[in-house]
PDB file of C-alpha atoms in Angstrom:
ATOM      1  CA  UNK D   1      -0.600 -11.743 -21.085  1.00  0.00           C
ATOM      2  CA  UNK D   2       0.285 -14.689 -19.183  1.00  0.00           C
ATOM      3  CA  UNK D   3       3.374 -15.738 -21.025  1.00  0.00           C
ATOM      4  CA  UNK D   4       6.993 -15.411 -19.384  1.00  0.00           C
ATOM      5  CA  UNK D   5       7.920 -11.956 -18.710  1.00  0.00           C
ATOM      6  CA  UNK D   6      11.549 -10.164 -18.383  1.00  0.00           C
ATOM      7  CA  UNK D   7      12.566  -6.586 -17.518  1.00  0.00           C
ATOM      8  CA  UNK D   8      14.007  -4.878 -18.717  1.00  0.00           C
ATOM      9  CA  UNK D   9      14.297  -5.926 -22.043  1.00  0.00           C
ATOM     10  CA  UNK D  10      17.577  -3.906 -22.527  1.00  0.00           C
ATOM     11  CA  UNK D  11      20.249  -2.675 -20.477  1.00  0.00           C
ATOM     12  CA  UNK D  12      23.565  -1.093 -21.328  1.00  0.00           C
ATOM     13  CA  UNK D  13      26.361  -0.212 -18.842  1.00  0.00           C
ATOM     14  CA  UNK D  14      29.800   0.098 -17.992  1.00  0.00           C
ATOM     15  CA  UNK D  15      32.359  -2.246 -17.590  1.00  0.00           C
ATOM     16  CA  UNK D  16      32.665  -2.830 -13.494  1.00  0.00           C
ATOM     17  CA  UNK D  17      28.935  -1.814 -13.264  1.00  0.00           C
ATOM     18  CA  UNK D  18      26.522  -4.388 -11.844  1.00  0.00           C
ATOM     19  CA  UNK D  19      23.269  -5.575 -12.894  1.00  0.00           C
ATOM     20  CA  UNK D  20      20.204  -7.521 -12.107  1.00  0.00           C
ATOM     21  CA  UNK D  21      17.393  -8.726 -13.946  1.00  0.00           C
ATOM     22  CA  UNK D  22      14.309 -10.038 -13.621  1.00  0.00           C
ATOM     23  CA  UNK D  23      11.809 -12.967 -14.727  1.00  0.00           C
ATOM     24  CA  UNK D  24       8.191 -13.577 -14.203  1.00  0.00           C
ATOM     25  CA  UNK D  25       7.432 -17.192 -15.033  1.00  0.00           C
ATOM     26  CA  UNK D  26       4.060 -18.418 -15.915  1.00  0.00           C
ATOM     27  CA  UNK D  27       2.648 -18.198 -12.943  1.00  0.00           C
ATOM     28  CA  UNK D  28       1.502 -22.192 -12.919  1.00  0.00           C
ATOM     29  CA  UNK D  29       5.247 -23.443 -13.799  1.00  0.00           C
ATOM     30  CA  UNK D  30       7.491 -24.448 -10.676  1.00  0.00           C
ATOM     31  CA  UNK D  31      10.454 -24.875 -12.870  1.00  0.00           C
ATOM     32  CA  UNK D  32      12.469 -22.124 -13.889  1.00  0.00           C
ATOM     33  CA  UNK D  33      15.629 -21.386 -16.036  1.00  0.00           C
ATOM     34  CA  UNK D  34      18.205 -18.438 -17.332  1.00  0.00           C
ATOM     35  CA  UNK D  35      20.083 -19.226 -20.559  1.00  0.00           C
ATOM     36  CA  UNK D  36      22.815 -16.816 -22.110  1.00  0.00           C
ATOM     37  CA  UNK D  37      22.465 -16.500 -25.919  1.00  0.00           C
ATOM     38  CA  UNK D  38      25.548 -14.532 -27.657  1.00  0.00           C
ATOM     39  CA  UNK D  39      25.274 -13.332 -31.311  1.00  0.00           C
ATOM     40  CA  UNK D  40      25.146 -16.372 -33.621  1.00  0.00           C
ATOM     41  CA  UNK D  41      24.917 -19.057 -31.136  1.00  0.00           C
ATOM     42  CA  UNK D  42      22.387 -21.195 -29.888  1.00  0.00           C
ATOM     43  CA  UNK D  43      21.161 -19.931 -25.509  1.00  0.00           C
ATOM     44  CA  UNK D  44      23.528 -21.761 -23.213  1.00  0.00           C
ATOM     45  CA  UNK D  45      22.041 -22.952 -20.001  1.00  0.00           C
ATOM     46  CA  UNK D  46      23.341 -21.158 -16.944  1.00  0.00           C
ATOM     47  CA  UNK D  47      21.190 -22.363 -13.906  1.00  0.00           C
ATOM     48  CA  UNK D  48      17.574 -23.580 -12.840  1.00  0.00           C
ATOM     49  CA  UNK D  49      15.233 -23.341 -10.390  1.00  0.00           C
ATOM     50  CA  UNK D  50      12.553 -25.772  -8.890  1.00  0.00           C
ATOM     51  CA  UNK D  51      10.205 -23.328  -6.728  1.00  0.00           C
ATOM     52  CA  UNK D  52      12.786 -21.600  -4.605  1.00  0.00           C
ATOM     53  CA  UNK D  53      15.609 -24.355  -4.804  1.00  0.00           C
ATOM     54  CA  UNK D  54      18.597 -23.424  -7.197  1.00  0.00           C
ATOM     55  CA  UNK D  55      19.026 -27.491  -8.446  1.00  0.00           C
ATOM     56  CA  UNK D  56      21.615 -26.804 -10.867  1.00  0.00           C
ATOM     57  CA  UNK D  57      24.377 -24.353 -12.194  1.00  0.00           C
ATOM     58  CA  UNK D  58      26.414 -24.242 -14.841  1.00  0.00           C
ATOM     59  CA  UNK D  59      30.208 -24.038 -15.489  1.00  0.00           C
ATOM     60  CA  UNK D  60      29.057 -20.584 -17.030  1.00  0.00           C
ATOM     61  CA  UNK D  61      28.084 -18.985 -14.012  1.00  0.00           C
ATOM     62  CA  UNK D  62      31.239 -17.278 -12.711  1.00  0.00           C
ATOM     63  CA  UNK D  63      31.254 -16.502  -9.306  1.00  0.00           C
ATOM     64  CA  UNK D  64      29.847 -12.740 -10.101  1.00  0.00           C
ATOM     65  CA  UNK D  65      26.514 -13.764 -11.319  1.00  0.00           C
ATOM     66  CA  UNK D  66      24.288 -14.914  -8.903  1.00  0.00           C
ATOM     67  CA  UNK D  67      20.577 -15.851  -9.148  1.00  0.00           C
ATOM     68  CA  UNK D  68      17.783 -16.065  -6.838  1.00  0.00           C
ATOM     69  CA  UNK D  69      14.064 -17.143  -6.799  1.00  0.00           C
ATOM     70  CA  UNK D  70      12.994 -15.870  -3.446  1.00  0.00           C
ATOM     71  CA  UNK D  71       9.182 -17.203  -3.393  1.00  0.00           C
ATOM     72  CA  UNK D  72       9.365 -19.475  -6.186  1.00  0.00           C
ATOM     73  CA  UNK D  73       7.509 -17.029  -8.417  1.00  0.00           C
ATOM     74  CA  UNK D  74       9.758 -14.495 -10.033  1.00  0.00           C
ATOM     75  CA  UNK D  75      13.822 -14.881 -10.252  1.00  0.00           C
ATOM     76  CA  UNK D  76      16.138 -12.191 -10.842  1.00  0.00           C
ATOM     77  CA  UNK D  77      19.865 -12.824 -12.393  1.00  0.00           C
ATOM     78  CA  UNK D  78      22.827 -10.525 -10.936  1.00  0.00           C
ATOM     79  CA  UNK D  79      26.140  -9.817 -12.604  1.00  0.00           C
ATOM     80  CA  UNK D  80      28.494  -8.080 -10.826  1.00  0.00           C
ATOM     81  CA  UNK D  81      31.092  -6.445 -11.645  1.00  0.00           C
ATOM     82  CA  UNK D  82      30.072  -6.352 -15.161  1.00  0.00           C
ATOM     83  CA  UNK D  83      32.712  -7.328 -18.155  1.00  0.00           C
ATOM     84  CA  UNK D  84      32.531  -6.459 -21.736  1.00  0.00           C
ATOM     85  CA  UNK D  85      32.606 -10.619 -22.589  1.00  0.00           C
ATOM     86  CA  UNK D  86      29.189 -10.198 -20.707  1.00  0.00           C
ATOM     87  CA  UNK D  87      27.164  -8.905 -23.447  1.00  0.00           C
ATOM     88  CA  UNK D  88      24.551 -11.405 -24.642  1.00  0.00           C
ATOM     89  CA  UNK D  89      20.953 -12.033 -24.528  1.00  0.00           C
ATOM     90  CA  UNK D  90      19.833 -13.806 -21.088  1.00  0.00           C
ATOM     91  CA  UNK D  91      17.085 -15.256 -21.479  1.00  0.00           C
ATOM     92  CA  UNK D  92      14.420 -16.978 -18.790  1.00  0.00           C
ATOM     93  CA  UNK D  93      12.259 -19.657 -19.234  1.00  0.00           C
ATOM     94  CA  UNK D  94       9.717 -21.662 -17.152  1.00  0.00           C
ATOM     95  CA  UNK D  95       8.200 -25.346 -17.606  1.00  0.00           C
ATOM     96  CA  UNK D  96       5.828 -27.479 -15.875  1.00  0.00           C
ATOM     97  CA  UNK D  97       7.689 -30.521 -16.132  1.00  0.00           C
ATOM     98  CA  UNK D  98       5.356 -33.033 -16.781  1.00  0.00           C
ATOM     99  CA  UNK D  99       6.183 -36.973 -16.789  1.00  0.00           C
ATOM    100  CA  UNK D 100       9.241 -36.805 -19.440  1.00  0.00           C
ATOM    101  CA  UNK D 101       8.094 -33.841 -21.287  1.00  0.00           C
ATOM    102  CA  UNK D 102      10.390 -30.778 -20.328  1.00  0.00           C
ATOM    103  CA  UNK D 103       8.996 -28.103 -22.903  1.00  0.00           C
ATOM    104  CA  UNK D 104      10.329 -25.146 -22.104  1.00  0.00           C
ATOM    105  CA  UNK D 105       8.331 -21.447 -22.147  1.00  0.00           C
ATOM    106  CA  UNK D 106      10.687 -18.254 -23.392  1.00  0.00           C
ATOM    107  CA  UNK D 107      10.016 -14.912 -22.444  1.00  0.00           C
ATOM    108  CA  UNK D 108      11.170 -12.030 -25.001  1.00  0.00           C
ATOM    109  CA  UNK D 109      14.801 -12.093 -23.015  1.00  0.00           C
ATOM    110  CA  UNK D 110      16.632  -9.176 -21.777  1.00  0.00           C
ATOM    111  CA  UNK D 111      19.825  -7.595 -24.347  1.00  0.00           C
ATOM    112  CA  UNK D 112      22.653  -6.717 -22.392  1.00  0.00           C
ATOM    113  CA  UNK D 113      25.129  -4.243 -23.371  1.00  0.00           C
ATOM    114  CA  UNK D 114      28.994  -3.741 -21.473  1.00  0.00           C
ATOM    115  CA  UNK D 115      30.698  -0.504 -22.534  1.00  0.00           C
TER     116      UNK D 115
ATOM    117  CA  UNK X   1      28.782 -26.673 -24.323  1.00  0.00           C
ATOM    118  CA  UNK X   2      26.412 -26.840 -27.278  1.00  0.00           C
ATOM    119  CA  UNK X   3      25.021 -30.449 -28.066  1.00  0.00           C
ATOM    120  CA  UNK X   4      23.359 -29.868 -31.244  1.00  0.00           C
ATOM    121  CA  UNK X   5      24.419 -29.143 -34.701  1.00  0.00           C
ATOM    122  CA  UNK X   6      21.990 -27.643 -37.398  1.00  0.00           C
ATOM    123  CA  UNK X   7      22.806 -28.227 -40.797  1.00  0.00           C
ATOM    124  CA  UNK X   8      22.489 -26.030 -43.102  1.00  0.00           C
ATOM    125  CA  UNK X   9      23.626 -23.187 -41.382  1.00  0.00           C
ATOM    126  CA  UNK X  10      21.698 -21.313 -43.634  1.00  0.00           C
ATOM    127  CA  UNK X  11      18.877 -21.866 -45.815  1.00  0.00           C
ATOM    128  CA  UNK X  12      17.284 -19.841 -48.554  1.00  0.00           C
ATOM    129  CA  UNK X  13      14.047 -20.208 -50.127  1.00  0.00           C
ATOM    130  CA  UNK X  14      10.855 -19.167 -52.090  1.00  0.00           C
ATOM    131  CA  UNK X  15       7.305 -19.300 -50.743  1.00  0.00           C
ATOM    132  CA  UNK X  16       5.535 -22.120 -51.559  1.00  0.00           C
ATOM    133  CA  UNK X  17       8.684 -24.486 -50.983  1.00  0.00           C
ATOM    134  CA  UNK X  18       9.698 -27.159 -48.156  1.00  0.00           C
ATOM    135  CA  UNK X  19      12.340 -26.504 -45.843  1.00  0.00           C
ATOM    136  CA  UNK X  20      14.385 -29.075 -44.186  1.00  0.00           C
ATOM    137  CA  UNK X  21      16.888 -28.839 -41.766  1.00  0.00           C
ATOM    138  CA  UNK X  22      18.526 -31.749 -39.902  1.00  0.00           C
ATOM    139  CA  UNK X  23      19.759 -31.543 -36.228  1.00  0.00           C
ATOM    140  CA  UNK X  24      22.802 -33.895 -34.897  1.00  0.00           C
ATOM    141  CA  UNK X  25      23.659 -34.619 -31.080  1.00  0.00           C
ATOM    142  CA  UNK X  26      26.023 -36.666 -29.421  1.00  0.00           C
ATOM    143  CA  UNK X  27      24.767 -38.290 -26.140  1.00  0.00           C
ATOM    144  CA  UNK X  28      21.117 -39.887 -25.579  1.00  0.00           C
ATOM    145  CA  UNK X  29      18.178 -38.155 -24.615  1.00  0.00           C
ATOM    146  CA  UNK X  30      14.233 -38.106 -23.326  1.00  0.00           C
ATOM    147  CA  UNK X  31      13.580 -35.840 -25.813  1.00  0.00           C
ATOM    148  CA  UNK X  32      14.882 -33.011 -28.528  1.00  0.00           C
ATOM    149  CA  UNK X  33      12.620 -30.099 -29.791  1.00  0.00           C
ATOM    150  CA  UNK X  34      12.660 -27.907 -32.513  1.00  0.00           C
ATOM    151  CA  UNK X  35      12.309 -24.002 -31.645  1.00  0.00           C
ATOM    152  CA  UNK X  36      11.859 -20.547 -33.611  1.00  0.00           C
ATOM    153  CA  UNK X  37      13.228 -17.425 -32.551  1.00  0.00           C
ATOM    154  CA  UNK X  38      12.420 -14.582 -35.344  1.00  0.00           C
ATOM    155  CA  UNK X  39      15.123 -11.528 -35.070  1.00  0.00           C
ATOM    156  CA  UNK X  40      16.272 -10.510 -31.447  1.00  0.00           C
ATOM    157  CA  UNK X  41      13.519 -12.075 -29.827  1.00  0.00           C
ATOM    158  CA  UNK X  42      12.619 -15.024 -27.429  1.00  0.00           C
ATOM    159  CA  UNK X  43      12.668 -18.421 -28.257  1.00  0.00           C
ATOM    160  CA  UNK X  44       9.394 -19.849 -29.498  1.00  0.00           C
ATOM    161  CA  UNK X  45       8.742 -23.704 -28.793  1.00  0.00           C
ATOM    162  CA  UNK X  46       7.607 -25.725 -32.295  1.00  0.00           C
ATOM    163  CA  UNK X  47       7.384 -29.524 -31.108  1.00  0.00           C
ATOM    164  CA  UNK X  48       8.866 -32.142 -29.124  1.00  0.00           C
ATOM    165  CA  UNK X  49       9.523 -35.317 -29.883  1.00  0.00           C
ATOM    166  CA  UNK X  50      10.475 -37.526 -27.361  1.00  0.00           C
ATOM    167  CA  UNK X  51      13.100 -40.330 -27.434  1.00  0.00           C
ATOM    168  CA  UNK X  52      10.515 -43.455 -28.986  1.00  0.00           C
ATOM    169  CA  UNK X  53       9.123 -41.550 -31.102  1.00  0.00           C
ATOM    170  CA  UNK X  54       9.956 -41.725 -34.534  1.00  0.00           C
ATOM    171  CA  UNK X  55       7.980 -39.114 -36.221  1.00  0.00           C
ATOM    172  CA  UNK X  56       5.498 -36.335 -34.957  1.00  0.00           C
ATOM    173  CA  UNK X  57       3.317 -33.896 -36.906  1.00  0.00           C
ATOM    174  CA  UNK X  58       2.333 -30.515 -36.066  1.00  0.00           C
ATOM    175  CA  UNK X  59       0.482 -28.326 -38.189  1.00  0.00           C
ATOM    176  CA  UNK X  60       2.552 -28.017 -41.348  1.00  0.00           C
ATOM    177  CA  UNK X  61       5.878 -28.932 -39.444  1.00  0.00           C
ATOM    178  CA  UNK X  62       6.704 -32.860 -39.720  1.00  0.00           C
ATOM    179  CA  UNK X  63       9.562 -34.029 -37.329  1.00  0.00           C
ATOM    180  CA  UNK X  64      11.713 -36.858 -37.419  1.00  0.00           C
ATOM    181  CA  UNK X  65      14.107 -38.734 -35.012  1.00  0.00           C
ATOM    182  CA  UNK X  66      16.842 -41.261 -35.292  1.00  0.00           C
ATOM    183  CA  UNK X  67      17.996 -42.504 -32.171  1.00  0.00           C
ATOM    184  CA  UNK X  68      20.215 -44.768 -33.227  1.00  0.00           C
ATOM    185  CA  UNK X  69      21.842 -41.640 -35.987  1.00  0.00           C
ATOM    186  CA  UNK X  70      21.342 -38.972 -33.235  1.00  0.00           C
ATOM    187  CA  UNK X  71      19.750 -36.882 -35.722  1.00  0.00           C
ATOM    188  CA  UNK X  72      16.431 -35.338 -36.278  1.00  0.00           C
ATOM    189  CA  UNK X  73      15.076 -33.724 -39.214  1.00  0.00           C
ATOM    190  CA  UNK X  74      12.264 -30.246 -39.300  1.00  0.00           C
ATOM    191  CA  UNK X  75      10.881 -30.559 -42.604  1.00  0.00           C
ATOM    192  CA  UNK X  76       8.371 -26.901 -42.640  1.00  0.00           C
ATOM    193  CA  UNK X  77       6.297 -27.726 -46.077  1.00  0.00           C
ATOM    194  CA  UNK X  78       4.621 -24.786 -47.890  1.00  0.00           C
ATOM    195  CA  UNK X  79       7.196 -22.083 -46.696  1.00  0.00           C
ATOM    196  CA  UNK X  80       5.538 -18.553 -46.160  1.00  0.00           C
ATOM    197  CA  UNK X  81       7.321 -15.472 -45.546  1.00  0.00           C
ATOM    198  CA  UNK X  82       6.700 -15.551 -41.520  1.00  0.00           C
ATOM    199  CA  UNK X  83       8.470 -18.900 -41.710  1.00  0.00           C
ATOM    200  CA  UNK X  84      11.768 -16.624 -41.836  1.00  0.00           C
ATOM    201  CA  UNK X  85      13.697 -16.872 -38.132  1.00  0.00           C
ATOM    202  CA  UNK X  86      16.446 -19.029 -36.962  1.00  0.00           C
ATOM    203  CA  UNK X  87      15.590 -22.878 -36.019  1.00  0.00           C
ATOM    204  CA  UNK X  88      16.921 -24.766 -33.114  1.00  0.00           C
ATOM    205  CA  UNK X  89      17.262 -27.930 -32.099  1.00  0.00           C
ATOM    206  CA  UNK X  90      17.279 -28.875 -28.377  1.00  0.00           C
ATOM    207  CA  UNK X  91      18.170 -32.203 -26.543  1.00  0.00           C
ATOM    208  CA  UNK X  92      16.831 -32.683 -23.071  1.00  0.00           C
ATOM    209  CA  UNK X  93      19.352 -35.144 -21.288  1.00  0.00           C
ATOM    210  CA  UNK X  94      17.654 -34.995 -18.299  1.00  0.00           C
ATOM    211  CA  UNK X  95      14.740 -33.083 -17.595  1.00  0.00           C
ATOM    212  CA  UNK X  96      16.498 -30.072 -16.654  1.00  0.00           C
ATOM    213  CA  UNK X  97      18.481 -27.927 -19.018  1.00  0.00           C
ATOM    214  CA  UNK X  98      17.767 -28.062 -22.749  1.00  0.00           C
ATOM    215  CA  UNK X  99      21.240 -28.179 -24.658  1.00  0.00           C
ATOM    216  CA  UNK X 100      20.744 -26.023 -28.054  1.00  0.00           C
ATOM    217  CA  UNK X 101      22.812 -26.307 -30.962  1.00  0.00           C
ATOM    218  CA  UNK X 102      23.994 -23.076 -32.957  1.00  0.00           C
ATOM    219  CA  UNK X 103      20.938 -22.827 -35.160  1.00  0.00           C
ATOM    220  CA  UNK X 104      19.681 -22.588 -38.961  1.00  0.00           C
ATOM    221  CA  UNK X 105      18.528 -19.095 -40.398  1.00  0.00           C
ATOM    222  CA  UNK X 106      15.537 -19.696 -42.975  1.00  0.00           C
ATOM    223  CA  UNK X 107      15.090 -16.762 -45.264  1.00  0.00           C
ATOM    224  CA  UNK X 108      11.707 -17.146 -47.386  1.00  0.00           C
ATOM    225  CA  UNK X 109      11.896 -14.722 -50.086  1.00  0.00           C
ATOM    226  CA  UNK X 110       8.049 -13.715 -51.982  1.00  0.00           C
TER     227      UNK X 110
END
């Protein structure tokens, strides 16, 4: 399969607890991004990567999540410190970015649960 | 913040039938697409459409775009039952994050 990968694809813990997860882009795609998707809404962007470089962040991303994309392959997303407000679907995706075309690739996302 | 706004919210339908379901934004763009995401799952990308276009066709999906409305328009003709998931619009501002609005849920009954 050489579609955008995510493990694990759920997680529950407790509140204070922290997590990481982590995304496999298309192995061809230097542009990579994590989105937040709560129940009934549409995935809010939270940050993006071009190869290793973190380009852009959004208001979203408290200080306790942090991401990182070492090699400028795979990313992982952290939360620390976990809350219940962060339960939600985060979801990675990777593009090529060609010319003005910025279609984006979704892997299967990753449910996470606070208790 | 979320750019887009689906309307209808929700949409029901039989097979056989055309859905349509119109997306609204609020600042310019390069381009919006359309996505699919069926129950729990990741986001599926339908078409893009990018900011001089006017119309694009895609299989059985038709999309239109009025820049000067800010709107855009899926029309899905000759619903089947796998047409059932939620449908989002995106705008792409500037070639970095894709803005979503809140979605329509299509429900194609047999």
């Amino acid at each position: 399969d050489t579609g955008v990968s995510q493990n694990p694809r759920h997680k529950i813990t407790k509140r204070g607890q922290n997590v990481t997860f982590r995304c496999d882009p298309i192995s061809e795609h230097n542009r990579l991004y994590w989105y937040r998707q709560t129940l009934g809404q549409g995935p809010e962007f939270l940050t993006y990567f071009q190869n290793e470089a973190q380009l852009e962040k959004s208001r979203l991303l408290s200080d306790r999540f942090s991401a990182e994309r070492p090699k400028g392959s795979f990313s992982t997303l952290e939360i620390q410190r976990t809350e219940q407000g962060d339960s939600a679907m985060y979801l990675c995706a990777s593009s090529p970015r060609v010319g003005s075309y910025n279609e984006q690739f979704f892997g299967p996302g990753t449910r996470l649960t606070v208790l | 913040s979320q750019q887009g706004e689906e309307d209808p919210q929700a949409l029901s339908i039989q097979e056989g039938e055309n859905a349509t379901m119109n997306c609204s934004y609020k600042t310019s763009i390069n381009n919006l697409q359309w996505y699919r995401q069926n129950s729990g799952r990741g986001l599926v990308h339908l078409i893009l459409i990018r900011s001089n276009e006017r119309e694009k066709h895609s299989g059985r999906l038709r999309v239109t775009l009025d820049t000067s409305k800010k709107s855009s328009s899926l029309l899905i003709t000759a619903s089947r039952a796998a047409d059932t998931a939620s449908y989002f619009c995106a705008t792409d501002q500037a070639g970095t994050a894709l803005i979503f609005g809140k979605g329509t849920t299509l429900s194609v009954s047999s």
